[in-house]
CSV table of C-alpha atoms and ligand atoms in Angstrom, one decimal:
chain,number,residue,atom,x,y,z
A,1,MET,CA,58.6,-43.3,41.8
A,2,LYS,CA,56.2,-41.7,39.4
A,3,ILE,CA,56.3,-37.9,39.7
A,4,ARG,CA,53.1,-35.9,39.9
A,5,SER,CA,51.7,-35.0,36.8
A,6,HIS,CA,50.2,-31.7,37.5
A,7,GLY,CA,52.4,-29.0,39.0
A,8,CYS,CA,56.2,-28.8,39.2
A,9,PRO,CA,57.5,-31.7,41.0
A,10,VAL,CA,60.3,-29.7,42.1
A,11,CYS,CA,58.7,-26.3,43.3
A,12,GLY,CA,55.1,-27.1,43.5
A,13,TYR,CA,54.3,-24.5,41.0
A,14,PRO,CA,50.5,-25.4,39.9
A,15,GLY,CA,50.6,-23.6,36.3
A,16,ILE,CA,52.6,-26.5,34.6
A,17,ASP,CA,52.1,-30.2,33.7
A,18,ALA,CA,55.2,-32.2,34.1
A,19,LEU,CA,53.4,-35.4,32.4
A,20,ASP,CA,50.8,-35.6,29.9
A,21,ALA,CA,48.0,-37.8,29.8
A,22,VAL,CA,49.9,-41.1,29.0
A,23,ASP,CA,52.5,-40.1,31.6
A,24,VAL,CA,55.2,-38.8,29.0
A,25,VAL,CA,57.4,-35.9,30.1
A,26,THR,CA,55.8,-32.8,28.7
A,27,HIS,CA,59.5,-30.7,28.5
A,28,GLU,CA,57.6,-27.9,30.0
A,29,VAL,CA,59.9,-25.6,31.8
A,30,CYS,CA,58.8,-24.4,35.0
A,31,PRO,CA,58.7,-20.6,35.2
A,32,SER,CA,59.1,-20.7,39.0
A,33,CYS,CA,62.3,-22.8,39.7
A,34,SER,CA,63.5,-23.2,35.7
A,35,MET,CA,63.5,-27.0,36.0
A,36,GLU,CA,62.4,-29.1,33.0
A,37,ALA,CA,60.3,-31.9,33.0
A,38,GLY,CA,62.3,-34.6,30.9
A,39,TYR,CA,65.5,-32.9,31.7
A,40,GLU,CA,66.3,-32.2,35.3
A,41,TYR,CA,64.1,-35.0,36.1
A,42,GLY,CA,62.2,-38.0,34.4
A,43,VAL,CA,58.9,-39.8,34.9
A,44,GLU,CA,60.3,-42.1,37.5
A,45,GLU,CA,62.4,-40.0,39.8
A,46,ASP,CA,63.8,-40.6,43.2
A,47,ALA,CA,62.5,-38.5,45.7
A,48,ALA,CA,65.7,-37.6,47.2
A,49,VAL,CA,66.9,-36.3,43.7
A,50,LEU,CA,64.0,-33.8,43.8
A,51,VAL,CA,64.5,-32.6,47.2
A,52,GLU,CA,68.0,-32.1,45.9
A,53,LEU,CA,66.9,-29.8,42.9
A,54,ARG,CA,64.5,-28.3,45.4
A,55,ARG,CA,67.4,-27.2,47.6
A,56,GLN,CA,69.3,-26.0,44.6
A,57,TRP,CA,66.3,-23.7,43.9
A,58,LEU,CA,65.5,-22.4,47.4
A,59,VAL,CA,69.1,-22.4,48.9
A,60,ASP,CA,71.6,-21.8,46.1
A,61,ARG,CA,69.4,-20.0,44.3
A,62,ARG,CA,67.3,-18.1,47.2
A,63,GLY,CA,64.0,-19.1,45.8
A,64,VAL,CA,64.1,-16.6,43.0
A,65,TRP,CA,61.1,-16.6,40.6
A,66,TRP,CA,63.1,-17.7,37.3
A,67,SER,CA,60.9,-16.5,34.3
A,68,ALA,CA,61.0,-13.0,33.2
A,69,GLN,CA,58.1,-13.8,30.5
A,70,VAL,CA,55.9,-15.3,32.9
A,71,LYS,CA,55.0,-13.5,36.4
A,72,PRO,CA,54.8,-14.6,39.6
A,73,PRO,CA,51.1,-14.8,41.1
A,74,GLU,CA,50.3,-11.6,43.3
A,75,GLY,CA,51.6,-12.0,46.7
A,76,TRP,CA,54.0,-15.0,45.8
A,77,ASN,CA,56.3,-16.6,48.2
A,78,ALA,CA,58.6,-19.8,47.2
A,79,LEU,CA,58.4,-21.3,50.6
A,80,GLU,CA,54.6,-21.3,50.6
A,81,GLN,CA,54.6,-22.8,47.2
A,82,VAL,CA,56.2,-25.8,47.9
A,83,LEU,CA,54.4,-26.3,51.4
A,84,GLU,CA,51.0,-25.6,49.7
A,85,ALA,CA,51.8,-28.3,47.2
A,86,GLY,CA,52.6,-30.6,50.1
A,87,LEU,CA,56.4,-31.3,49.0
A,88,PRO,CA,58.8,-31.8,51.4
A,89,LEU,CA,61.4,-29.1,52.3
A,90,PRO,CA,65.3,-29.6,51.8
A,91,PRO,CA,67.6,-28.6,54.5
A,92,LEU,CA,67.7,-25.0,54.4
A,93,GLY,CA,70.6,-24.3,56.5
B,1,LIG,ZN1,59.0,-25.5,39.4
């Protein structure tokens, strides 16, 4: 299925666009999870792939904010960001 254009489809960070106005990947790198539109995932991406990328970030990398240049919003919380974006959580165990 086609990924969402606005916000990171992996972690839900709202500050990036994964697709441009004509649905081409932007190659924006998400400051929250480090995933790049067009590299880790494509325009059409299986939901299970996105969940697995989300798991790698939330579990393997403990949901740590990635970018040193872009600071997280005040009071930022990785799990809340995912949930507020309406994205399904991966297995957290
Ligand atoms: Zn992200």
